Amino acid sequence: LVTSPRIFSNYTARYACLRASPLVCPNQALAAELGVLYLHRDLEGKAVNALGYQRAISVLKAYPRVITLENFDTEVRHLPYIGEKIQSKVTYLQHTTSSHPEVEQIKEFIRFGVIEECQTIRASERFWSLKTLTSVHGIGATTARNLYSIGLRTLEDMERYYDVPVADDGTLKLEEEEVIYTPNGKRIPRQARLPDLSTKAALVLRNDLEASISREEVEEMHAVVMAELEELQPGCVSTIVGGYRRGKLQSNDVDIVFSHSDLRSGGNQVKGLCRKLVQRLYDRGLVTHVTHLSGFHARDAMRTSHWDSLEKALTIFILPSDGTQKRSHRRLDLIFAAPEAYWTGVVGWTGSKMFERDLRLWAKVEKGMKFDSSGITRRHDSKKFFPKSELEVFEFLGLEWIDPTLRNA
Ligand code: GTP
Ligand code: MN
Ligand code: MN
C-alpha cells in the first residue's frame, strides 16, 4: 500500500477532487462493507441515502491509516460526510449532507469486522434478485423493482419473460442479423441502422458483458480500433481513460477519448468521425451492437455553427478470433473531442464518478466555472476556456495535480 504522507496530504478535504484516493486503501474491507449498504439503498431507489454512503466511502478511501476505535473518535468521525449533521445553509450542498452512514455502523465494523445490517441485507432474497436483475445491461434499479413486483427473481425468469430464444443444445441464441458478403469479404448488413442492444441481446450476452477485461486485452482493443481509425482519418490521437487509466487491473468496459493532432483545423477532421468509425467497425464485424450514438440527432444539428459538444458512441465490441482463444463481447465507449476539447475530455472521462461529480461542484461553487468534458465555461459571461494539457485543466481550476491513479475517489 502506498501510504506516503504527501500522497494523502489532503484527506480531510470536502471535495473528492482535492483528495488523493488510491485504488486500494488501508480500509478496503470497511469500504466494501459500507458498499453493501450503498448498493442496497441504490437498488431500493433511496437516492439521497445512497449518496450519503457513497460520499462517506469516498472520504474513507483517502484516509491513510487503518481505522481503529481510538483514531475513529479523535479524527475519523470529524472527517467530512462522516456522522455529519446538516449544518450547511447552502441549498445545493444540503442534499448531499442530509444523509450520512450511522457512526455506530462504522464502530460496529471496527469491533466485529462486519455490520449487522449488511448481514441482514446479504441474507435477503429481494436484495440478491434486484442485484441479479440489474446485472443485465440496460436494466436499472427501477426496472428491476418492477420486474420483481411481478414475480421475477432470477435470470432464467428474465429469459422467459423476454422470450429469449434457446438453441437445441440449450444455449441461448442471438437473433441473426441478415448480412451479405461482397467478393472481397466485406460485410454489408441488410439493415441500414446499426442494431441496438436490446434487453434480449443483453441477456444472451450477459456472461461476456459481466466478465472483467484484463489490461492486456484493453490495450489490444485500443490498438485494433486505432488501426481502423488511422485508415479512416490519419493523424488522430487517443487516450484510454476510465478505470484502466486509474490503474484498475480488471475493467468492466473500455473507454477511449479521441481527437486529432492538428489543432488549427477547428476540428474538421474529427467532426462526424465517431459515426464513421462505428460504421466501419460494424462492417468489419468488430462492433456488434450500439447502445448509444450521440452528436447526430436533429436537436444537435441546431447548433452546428460551432461544434461545442463531444460525439460519443457506447458500443458492444468483439476482437477477431485468432484461432487459439475464444473471444468475448466487451463494452466499448468511444468519445470524440474537437482538438481544443481533448484535455477536458480526457479529465472528464478518467473518473472516478465521485471525482468527476466533485470536480464539477468545485468548479461551480468555488470558481464560478462550468466544467464539462467538452470544455470549461465561465458562468458570468459564458466565455469558454480550453486548457492545452491535463495539468493546465487542474491549474486553471485552481486544483493541485492529482495523478490519474489517485483519482479513485
Ligand atoms: P469501469 O468501467 O467499471 O471499470 O469503471 P469506470 O470508472 O471506467 O466507469 P465508466 O466506464 O462508467 O465511466 C468512466 C468515466 O466516464 C467516469 O468518470 C464517468 O464519470 C464518465 N462518464 C461515463 N458516462 C459518461 C457520460 O455519459 N458523459 C460524461 N461526460 N461522462 C461520462
Ligand atoms: Mn470504464
Ligand atoms: Mn464506460
Short mmCIF file of C-alpha atoms and ligand atoms in Angstrom, two decimals:
data_model
loop_
_atom_site.label_atom_id
_atom_site.label_comp_id
_atom_site.label_asym_id
_atom_site.label_seq_id
_atom_site.Cartn_x
_atom_site.Cartn_y
_atom_site.Cartn_z
CA LEU A 1 0.00 0.00 0.00
CA VAL A 2 1.14 3.48 -0.83
CA THR A 3 0.90 5.44 2.41
CA SER A 4 3.34 8.30 1.96
CA PRO A 5 2.08 11.37 3.87
CA ARG A 6 2.46 13.59 0.82
CA ILE A 7 0.16 11.43 -1.24
CA PHE A 8 -2.50 11.54 1.49
CA SER A 9 -1.96 15.18 2.43
CA ASN A 10 -5.46 16.33 1.52
CA TYR A 11 -7.55 13.57 3.03
CA THR A 12 -9.66 15.93 5.13
CA ALA A 13 -10.84 17.90 2.09
CA ARG A 14 -14.56 18.10 1.38
CA TYR A 15 -14.21 17.84 -2.40
CA ALA A 16 -13.13 14.47 -3.82
CA CYS A 17 -11.10 16.27 -6.49
CA LEU A 18 -8.81 17.62 -3.73
CA ARG A 19 -8.21 14.23 -2.13
CA ALA A 20 -5.67 11.66 -3.31
CA SER A 21 -7.56 8.36 -3.42
CA PRO A 22 -5.57 5.20 -4.20
CA LEU A 23 -7.12 2.18 -5.89
CA VAL A 24 -6.58 0.04 -2.78
CA CYS A 25 -6.79 1.80 0.59
CA PRO A 26 -5.90 0.73 4.15
CA ASN A 27 -9.63 0.42 4.98
CA GLN A 28 -10.67 -1.55 1.92
CA ALA A 29 -12.80 -4.09 3.84
CA LEU A 30 -14.75 -1.34 5.63
CA ALA A 31 -15.30 0.42 2.30
CA ALA A 32 -16.61 -2.85 0.82
CA GLU A 33 -18.98 -3.41 3.76
CA LEU A 34 -20.37 0.13 3.51
CA GLY A 35 -20.61 -0.57 -0.23
CA VAL A 36 -23.28 -3.19 0.54
CA LEU A 37 -25.34 -0.51 2.33
CA TYR A 38 -24.82 1.84 -0.61
CA LEU A 39 -25.93 -0.78 -3.12
CA HIS A 40 -28.96 -1.72 -1.01
CA ARG A 41 -30.15 1.91 -0.84
CA ASP A 42 -29.43 2.39 -4.54
CA LEU A 43 -31.40 -0.72 -5.55
CA GLU A 44 -34.31 0.40 -3.36
CA GLY A 45 -34.36 3.82 -5.02
CA LYS A 46 -33.26 5.73 -1.90
CA ALA A 47 -31.00 8.08 -3.81
CA VAL A 48 -30.21 10.60 -1.05
CA ASN A 49 -29.35 7.88 1.45
CA ALA A 50 -27.26 6.05 -1.17
CA LEU A 51 -25.29 9.20 -1.97
CA GLY A 52 -24.60 9.67 1.76
CA TYR A 53 -22.93 6.26 1.91
CA GLN A 54 -21.15 6.85 -1.39
CA ARG A 55 -19.66 10.08 -0.04
CA ALA A 56 -18.63 8.51 3.27
CA ILE A 57 -16.95 5.61 1.43
CA SER A 58 -15.16 8.07 -0.83
CA VAL A 59 -13.78 10.01 2.17
CA LEU A 60 -12.62 6.77 3.86
CA LYS A 61 -10.78 5.74 0.67
CA ALA A 62 -8.42 8.69 1.12
CA TYR A 63 -7.78 8.06 4.84
CA PRO A 64 -4.14 6.96 5.24
CA ARG A 65 -4.33 4.70 8.32
CA VAL A 66 -6.22 1.59 9.34
CA ILE A 67 -9.21 2.88 11.33
CA THR A 68 -9.33 1.88 15.00
CA LEU A 69 -11.79 2.81 17.78
CA GLU A 70 -9.18 5.26 19.00
CA ASN A 71 -8.48 7.22 15.84
CA PHE A 72 -12.15 6.97 14.94
CA ASP A 73 -13.11 9.09 17.94
CA THR A 74 -10.21 11.52 17.69
CA GLU A 75 -10.14 12.00 13.93
CA VAL A 76 -12.25 9.88 11.59
CA ARG A 77 -15.69 10.89 12.89
CA HIS A 78 -14.78 14.53 12.25
CA LEU A 79 -13.99 13.92 8.58
CA PRO A 80 -16.47 15.43 6.08
CA TYR A 81 -19.66 13.41 5.43
CA ILE A 82 -18.99 11.03 8.30
CA GLY A 83 -21.53 11.29 11.10
CA GLU A 84 -22.28 14.78 9.96
CA LYS A 85 -25.43 16.70 10.85
CA ILE A 86 -26.97 19.18 8.42
CA GLN A 87 -25.28 22.50 9.06
CA SER A 88 -24.96 23.97 5.63
CA LYS A 89 -27.22 26.85 4.67
CA VAL A 90 -26.15 26.44 1.06
CA THR A 91 -29.00 24.55 -0.56
CA TYR A 92 -27.08 22.69 -3.22
CA LEU A 93 -24.78 21.25 -0.58
CA GLN A 94 -27.68 20.45 1.72
CA HIS A 95 -28.97 17.40 -0.08
CA THR A 96 -25.52 15.88 -0.05
CA THR A 97 -25.13 16.24 3.70
CA SER A 98 -28.64 15.44 4.84
CA SER A 99 -27.91 11.73 4.95
CA HIS A 100 -24.91 10.00 6.48
CA PRO A 101 -23.98 6.47 7.48
CA GLU A 102 -24.51 5.81 11.13
CA VAL A 103 -21.35 6.34 13.09
CA GLU A 104 -22.41 3.25 15.04
CA GLN A 105 -22.18 1.12 11.88
CA ILE A 106 -18.54 2.02 11.34
CA LYS A 107 -17.80 1.34 15.02
CA GLU A 108 -19.58 -1.99 14.67
CA PHE A 109 -17.26 -2.88 11.82
CA ILE A 110 -14.16 -1.90 13.80
CA ARG A 111 -15.31 -4.12 16.70
CA PHE A 112 -16.71 -7.15 14.87
CA GLY A 113 -15.41 -6.97 11.29
CA VAL A 114 -18.98 -6.96 9.92
CA ILE A 115 -22.02 -4.69 10.08
CA GLU A 116 -25.18 -6.41 11.27
CA GLU A 117 -27.44 -4.70 8.77
CA CYS A 118 -25.16 -5.92 5.96
CA GLN A 119 -25.63 -9.49 7.20
CA THR A 120 -29.40 -8.99 7.04
CA ILE A 121 -29.15 -7.47 3.55
CA ARG A 122 -26.93 -10.32 2.32
CA ALA A 123 -29.48 -12.84 3.57
CA SER A 124 -32.36 -11.15 1.76
CA GLU A 125 -33.81 -12.75 -1.39
CA ARG A 126 -35.03 -9.38 -2.62
CA PHE A 127 -31.53 -7.88 -2.45
CA TRP A 128 -29.99 -10.76 -4.45
CA SER A 129 -32.79 -10.70 -7.00
CA LEU A 130 -32.51 -6.96 -7.58
CA LYS A 131 -28.73 -7.29 -7.78
CA THR A 132 -29.04 -10.12 -10.30
CA LEU A 133 -31.70 -8.41 -12.44
CA THR A 134 -29.65 -5.17 -12.63
CA SER A 135 -26.60 -7.16 -13.75
CA VAL A 136 -28.20 -7.27 -17.21
CA HIS A 137 -27.04 -4.30 -19.28
CA GLY A 138 -29.79 -1.70 -19.59
CA ILE A 139 -31.79 -2.89 -16.56
CA GLY A 140 -31.69 -0.19 -13.89
CA ALA A 141 -32.91 -0.35 -10.32
CA THR A 142 -36.40 0.97 -11.14
CA THR A 143 -36.99 -1.61 -13.89
CA ALA A 144 -35.59 -4.34 -11.64
CA ARG A 145 -38.04 -3.40 -8.84
CA ASN A 146 -40.91 -3.50 -11.34
CA LEU A 147 -39.83 -6.91 -12.64
CA TYR A 148 -39.52 -8.14 -9.03
CA SER A 149 -43.00 -6.90 -8.19
CA ILE A 150 -44.49 -9.02 -10.99
CA GLY A 151 -42.69 -12.08 -9.67
CA LEU A 152 -39.32 -12.24 -11.49
CA ARG A 153 -36.42 -13.41 -9.30
CA THR A 154 -33.71 -14.93 -11.47
CA LEU A 155 -32.08 -14.52 -14.87
CA GLU A 156 -33.97 -17.62 -16.01
CA ASP A 157 -37.20 -15.84 -15.08
CA MET A 158 -35.99 -12.93 -17.20
CA GLU A 159 -35.18 -15.18 -20.15
CA ARG A 160 -38.74 -16.49 -20.13
CA TYR A 161 -40.22 -13.02 -19.63
CA TYR A 162 -38.23 -11.51 -22.50
CA ASP A 163 -38.78 -14.62 -24.63
CA VAL A 164 -35.10 -15.27 -25.32
CA PRO A 165 -34.71 -18.00 -27.97
CA VAL A 166 -32.92 -21.14 -26.78
CA ALA A 167 -30.95 -23.30 -29.26
CA ASP A 168 -31.26 -27.11 -29.48
CA ASP A 169 -28.17 -27.60 -27.30
CA GLY A 170 -29.73 -25.47 -24.56
CA THR A 171 -27.58 -22.41 -25.16
CA LEU A 172 -29.15 -19.03 -25.74
CA LYS A 173 -29.35 -17.81 -29.30
CA LEU A 174 -28.58 -14.34 -30.55
CA GLU A 175 -31.05 -13.42 -33.26
CA GLU A 176 -29.16 -13.48 -36.54
CA GLU A 177 -28.92 -10.27 -38.47
CA GLU A 178 -29.04 -10.53 -42.21
CA VAL A 179 -25.62 -9.93 -43.74
CA ILE A 180 -24.40 -10.04 -47.33
CA TYR A 181 -20.74 -10.58 -48.12
CA THR A 182 -19.09 -8.93 -51.11
CA PRO A 183 -16.48 -10.92 -53.14
CA ASN A 184 -13.62 -9.33 -51.18
CA GLY A 185 -15.17 -10.39 -47.89
CA LYS A 186 -16.64 -7.05 -46.80
CA ARG A 187 -19.70 -7.47 -44.58
CA ILE A 188 -22.74 -5.49 -45.61
CA PRO A 189 -25.58 -5.73 -43.13
CA ARG A 190 -29.01 -5.62 -44.75
CA GLN A 191 -30.42 -3.29 -42.17
CA ALA A 192 -29.24 0.27 -42.61
CA ARG A 193 -29.43 1.11 -38.92
CA LEU A 194 -26.83 -0.22 -36.50
CA PRO A 195 -28.54 -2.72 -34.19
CA ASP A 196 -29.40 -1.53 -30.68
CA LEU A 197 -28.51 -3.77 -27.78
CA SER A 198 -31.98 -5.00 -26.82
CA THR A 199 -32.63 -6.46 -23.39
CA LYS A 200 -32.96 -9.79 -25.18
CA ALA A 201 -29.48 -9.48 -26.69
CA ALA A 202 -28.07 -8.21 -23.38
CA LEU A 203 -29.44 -11.35 -21.71
CA VAL A 204 -27.83 -13.61 -24.30
CA LEU A 205 -24.51 -11.80 -23.97
CA ARG A 206 -24.65 -11.38 -20.20
CA ASN A 207 -21.79 -13.76 -19.35
CA ASP A 208 -19.49 -11.95 -21.77
CA LEU A 209 -20.55 -8.48 -20.65
CA GLU A 210 -20.28 -9.30 -16.95
CA ALA A 211 -16.74 -10.65 -17.23
CA SER A 212 -13.95 -8.19 -16.48
CA ILE A 213 -11.32 -7.20 -19.03
CA SER A 214 -7.55 -7.51 -18.45
CA ARG A 215 -5.25 -4.57 -19.12
CA GLU A 216 -3.67 -6.59 -21.92
CA GLU A 217 -6.98 -7.01 -23.72
CA VAL A 218 -7.87 -3.33 -23.17
CA GLU A 219 -4.60 -2.43 -24.92
CA GLU A 220 -5.27 -4.89 -27.73
CA MET A 221 -8.75 -3.46 -28.32
CA HIS A 222 -7.30 0.05 -28.34
CA ALA A 223 -4.67 -0.93 -30.93
CA VAL A 224 -7.26 -2.56 -33.22
CA VAL A 225 -9.57 0.47 -33.04
CA MET A 226 -6.69 2.90 -33.66
CA ALA A 227 -5.56 0.92 -36.73
CA GLU A 228 -9.08 1.17 -38.21
CA LEU A 229 -9.26 4.87 -37.36
CA GLU A 230 -5.90 5.57 -39.00
CA GLU A 231 -7.29 4.14 -42.26
CA LEU A 232 -10.30 6.42 -41.97
CA GLN A 233 -8.55 9.60 -40.83
CA PRO A 234 -4.76 9.72 -40.40
CA GLY A 235 -3.23 11.70 -37.54
CA CYS A 236 -5.74 11.03 -34.78
CA VAL A 237 -4.65 10.88 -31.14
CA SER A 238 -6.24 8.93 -28.31
CA THR A 239 -6.04 8.13 -24.61
CA ILE A 240 -7.51 5.09 -22.89
CA VAL A 241 -9.42 6.63 -19.98
CA GLY A 242 -11.83 5.28 -17.31
CA GLY A 243 -10.82 2.70 -14.74
CA TYR A 244 -7.90 1.48 -16.88
CA ARG A 245 -6.22 4.86 -16.59
CA ARG A 246 -6.79 4.87 -12.82
CA GLY A 247 -4.75 1.68 -12.63
CA LYS A 248 -7.51 -0.95 -12.35
CA LEU A 249 -6.19 -4.42 -13.23
CA GLN A 250 -9.66 -5.51 -14.38
CA SER A 251 -12.05 -3.18 -16.18
CA ASN A 252 -15.77 -3.52 -16.74
CA ASP A 253 -15.57 -1.73 -20.09
CA VAL A 254 -13.09 0.16 -22.26
CA ASP A 255 -13.29 3.96 -22.58
CA ILE A 256 -11.26 5.81 -25.21
CA VAL A 257 -11.11 9.57 -25.87
CA PHE A 258 -10.09 10.57 -29.41
CA SER A 259 -9.14 13.76 -31.18
CA HIS A 260 -6.90 14.98 -33.99
CA SER A 261 -3.33 16.21 -33.64
CA ASP A 262 -3.94 19.18 -35.96
CA LEU A 263 -5.07 21.95 -33.59
CA ARG A 264 -5.50 24.61 -36.29
CA SER A 265 -8.20 22.94 -38.34
CA GLY A 266 -11.05 23.73 -35.94
CA GLY A 267 -11.87 20.06 -35.55
CA ASN A 268 -12.84 19.45 -39.18
CA GLN A 269 -11.07 16.09 -39.27
CA VAL A 270 -12.96 14.86 -36.23
CA LYS A 271 -16.46 16.10 -36.94
CA GLY A 272 -18.72 13.18 -37.83
CA LEU A 273 -15.80 10.79 -37.37
CA CYS A 274 -17.38 8.94 -34.43
CA ARG A 275 -20.25 7.67 -36.53
CA LYS A 276 -17.96 6.80 -39.44
CA LEU A 277 -15.68 4.81 -37.17
CA VAL A 278 -18.57 2.93 -35.56
CA GLN A 279 -19.98 2.09 -39.02
CA ARG A 280 -16.56 0.86 -40.15
CA LEU A 281 -16.09 -1.26 -37.02
CA TYR A 282 -19.58 -2.67 -37.56
CA ASP A 283 -18.83 -3.50 -41.20
CA ARG A 284 -15.68 -5.32 -40.03
CA GLY A 285 -17.70 -7.34 -37.51
CA LEU A 286 -15.82 -5.70 -34.62
CA VAL A 287 -18.78 -3.74 -33.28
CA THR A 288 -21.92 -5.89 -32.96
CA HIS A 289 -24.34 -3.55 -31.20
CA VAL A 290 -24.68 0.13 -30.35
CA THR A 291 -26.29 1.20 -27.08
CA HIS A 292 -25.96 4.94 -27.67
CA LEU A 293 -24.82 7.17 -30.51
CA SER A 294 -24.81 10.92 -29.94
CA GLY A 295 -23.98 14.14 -31.73
CA PHE A 296 -26.02 13.32 -34.80
CA HIS A 297 -29.59 13.86 -33.73
CA ALA A 298 -31.84 16.57 -35.10
CA ARG A 299 -31.55 18.66 -31.94
CA ASP A 300 -27.76 18.62 -32.27
CA ALA A 301 -27.97 19.87 -35.84
CA MET A 302 -29.38 23.12 -34.48
CA ARG A 303 -26.03 24.13 -33.01
CA THR A 304 -23.77 23.36 -35.91
CA SER A 305 -22.35 26.91 -36.13
CA HIS A 306 -19.68 25.99 -33.63
CA TRP A 307 -19.12 22.45 -32.56
CA ASP A 308 -19.26 22.63 -28.80
CA SER A 309 -20.04 19.13 -27.70
CA LEU A 310 -18.50 15.71 -27.88
CA GLU A 311 -19.57 12.90 -30.14
CA LYS A 312 -19.80 9.57 -28.40
CA ALA A 313 -20.79 6.02 -29.10
CA LEU A 314 -21.42 3.34 -26.49
CA THR A 315 -20.94 0.02 -28.26
CA ILE A 316 -20.53 -3.74 -27.92
CA PHE A 317 -17.21 -4.85 -29.40
CA ILE A 318 -15.55 -8.20 -30.06
CA LEU A 319 -11.95 -8.80 -31.10
CA PRO A 320 -11.48 -11.06 -34.13
CA SER A 321 -10.70 -14.62 -33.12
CA ASP A 322 -7.03 -15.54 -33.58
CA GLY A 323 -7.92 -19.24 -33.60
CA THR A 324 -6.33 -20.03 -30.24
CA GLN A 325 -8.70 -18.37 -27.78
CA LYS A 326 -12.41 -17.74 -27.58
CA ARG A 327 -13.18 -14.04 -27.72
CA SER A 328 -15.81 -12.28 -25.61
CA HIS A 329 -18.12 -9.38 -26.35
CA ARG A 330 -16.97 -6.27 -24.47
CA ARG A 331 -18.46 -2.87 -23.80
CA LEU A 332 -16.51 -0.14 -25.60
CA ASP A 333 -17.15 3.60 -25.19
CA LEU A 334 -15.76 5.88 -27.92
CA ILE A 335 -15.63 9.63 -27.25
CA PHE A 336 -14.58 12.13 -29.91
CA ALA A 337 -13.47 15.62 -28.87
CA ALA A 338 -12.57 18.62 -31.04
CA PRO A 339 -8.77 19.19 -30.70
CA GLU A 340 -9.19 22.09 -28.24
CA ALA A 341 -11.53 19.98 -26.04
CA TYR A 342 -9.21 16.96 -25.91
CA TRP A 343 -7.82 17.57 -22.42
CA THR A 344 -11.13 18.40 -20.77
CA GLY A 345 -12.42 15.23 -22.46
CA VAL A 346 -9.57 13.18 -21.00
CA VAL A 347 -10.08 14.65 -17.50
CA GLY A 348 -13.87 14.27 -17.74
CA TRP A 349 -13.73 10.61 -18.73
CA THR A 350 -10.89 9.40 -16.48
CA GLY A 351 -13.21 9.41 -13.45
CA SER A 352 -13.91 8.18 -10.90
CA LYS A 353 -17.57 9.17 -10.91
CA MET A 354 -17.25 10.77 -7.47
CA PHE A 355 -14.08 12.59 -8.55
CA GLU A 356 -15.99 13.97 -11.56
CA ARG A 357 -19.03 14.90 -9.50
CA ASP A 358 -16.93 16.97 -7.12
CA LEU A 359 -14.80 18.42 -9.92
CA ARG A 360 -17.98 19.92 -11.40
CA LEU A 361 -19.18 21.05 -7.96
CA TRP A 362 -15.78 22.61 -7.15
CA ALA A 363 -15.67 24.45 -10.48
CA LYS A 364 -19.19 25.78 -9.97
CA VAL A 365 -19.18 26.71 -6.27
CA GLU A 366 -15.56 27.74 -5.77
CA LYS A 367 -14.54 29.02 -9.20
CA GLY A 368 -17.71 30.24 -10.94
CA MET A 369 -16.99 27.87 -13.81
CA LYS A 370 -18.91 25.09 -15.51
CA PHE A 371 -16.67 22.09 -16.07
CA ASP A 372 -17.70 19.78 -18.85
CA SER A 373 -15.87 17.12 -20.88
CA SER A 374 -16.27 19.45 -23.88
CA GLY A 375 -14.68 22.49 -22.22
CA ILE A 376 -14.77 24.95 -19.32
CA THR A 377 -17.26 27.84 -19.37
CA ARG A 378 -17.08 30.93 -17.14
CA ARG A 379 -20.56 31.26 -15.69
CA HIS A 380 -20.99 35.05 -15.63
CA ASP A 381 -20.12 35.71 -19.27
CA SER A 382 -20.19 32.24 -20.88
CA LYS A 383 -16.60 32.63 -22.02
CA LYS A 384 -15.10 29.27 -23.00
CA PHE A 385 -11.64 28.08 -21.95
CA PHE A 386 -9.70 25.20 -23.46
CA PRO A 387 -6.60 24.17 -21.46
CA LYS A 388 -3.74 22.78 -23.56
CA SER A 389 -2.77 19.91 -21.30
CA GLU A 390 -4.24 17.85 -18.48
CA LEU A 391 -2.08 19.73 -15.96
CA GLU A 392 -3.46 23.01 -17.33
CA VAL A 393 -7.01 21.81 -16.64
CA PHE A 394 -6.06 21.37 -12.97
CA GLU A 395 -4.16 24.67 -12.80
CA PHE A 396 -6.96 26.60 -14.48
CA LEU A 397 -9.46 25.29 -11.92
CA GLY A 398 -7.05 26.08 -9.05
CA LEU A 399 -6.56 22.41 -8.21
CA GLU A 400 -3.39 20.65 -7.15
CA TRP A 401 -2.33 17.95 -9.60
CA ILE A 402 -3.66 14.51 -8.74
CA ASP A 403 -2.27 11.59 -10.69
CA PRO A 404 -4.93 9.51 -12.51
CA THR A 405 -4.05 6.52 -10.29
CA LEU A 406 -5.02 8.62 -7.25
CA ARG A 407 -8.46 9.63 -8.61
CA ASN A 408 -10.22 6.54 -7.27
CA ALA A 409 -12.48 8.61 -5.02
P1 GTP B 1 -15.33 0.53 -15.03
O1 GTP B 1 -15.70 0.82 -16.43
O2 GTP B 1 -16.48 -0.01 -14.24
O3 GTP B 1 -14.11 -0.34 -14.93
O4 GTP B 1 -15.00 1.94 -14.30
P2 GTP B 1 -15.02 3.39 -14.95
O5 GTP B 1 -14.63 4.35 -13.91
O6 GTP B 1 -14.21 3.36 -16.20
O7 GTP B 1 -16.55 3.68 -15.26
P3 GTP B 1 -17.26 4.16 -16.62
O8 GTP B 1 -16.72 3.47 -17.80
O9 GTP B 1 -18.72 4.01 -16.36
O10 GTP B 1 -17.00 5.72 -16.72
C1 GTP B 1 -15.74 6.29 -16.97
C2 GTP B 1 -15.77 7.76 -16.69
O11 GTP B 1 -16.51 8.43 -17.68
C3 GTP B 1 -16.43 8.09 -15.36
O12 GTP B 1 -15.63 9.03 -14.71
C4 GTP B 1 -17.74 8.76 -15.69
O13 GTP B 1 -17.97 9.85 -14.84
C5 GTP B 1 -17.51 9.23 -17.10
N1 GTP B 1 -18.75 9.05 -17.87
C6 GTP B 1 -19.44 7.92 -18.06
N2 GTP B 1 -20.52 8.15 -18.83
C7 GTP B 1 -20.50 9.45 -19.14
C8 GTP B 1 -21.33 10.29 -19.91
O14 GTP B 1 -22.34 9.88 -20.47
N3 GTP B 1 -20.94 11.60 -20.02
C9 GTP B 1 -19.83 12.07 -19.43
N4 GTP B 1 -19.50 13.34 -19.58
N5 GTP B 1 -19.04 11.31 -18.68
C10 GTP B 1 -19.36 10.02 -18.53
MN MN B 2 -14.93 2.26 -17.85
MN MN B 3 -17.62 3.48 -19.79
#
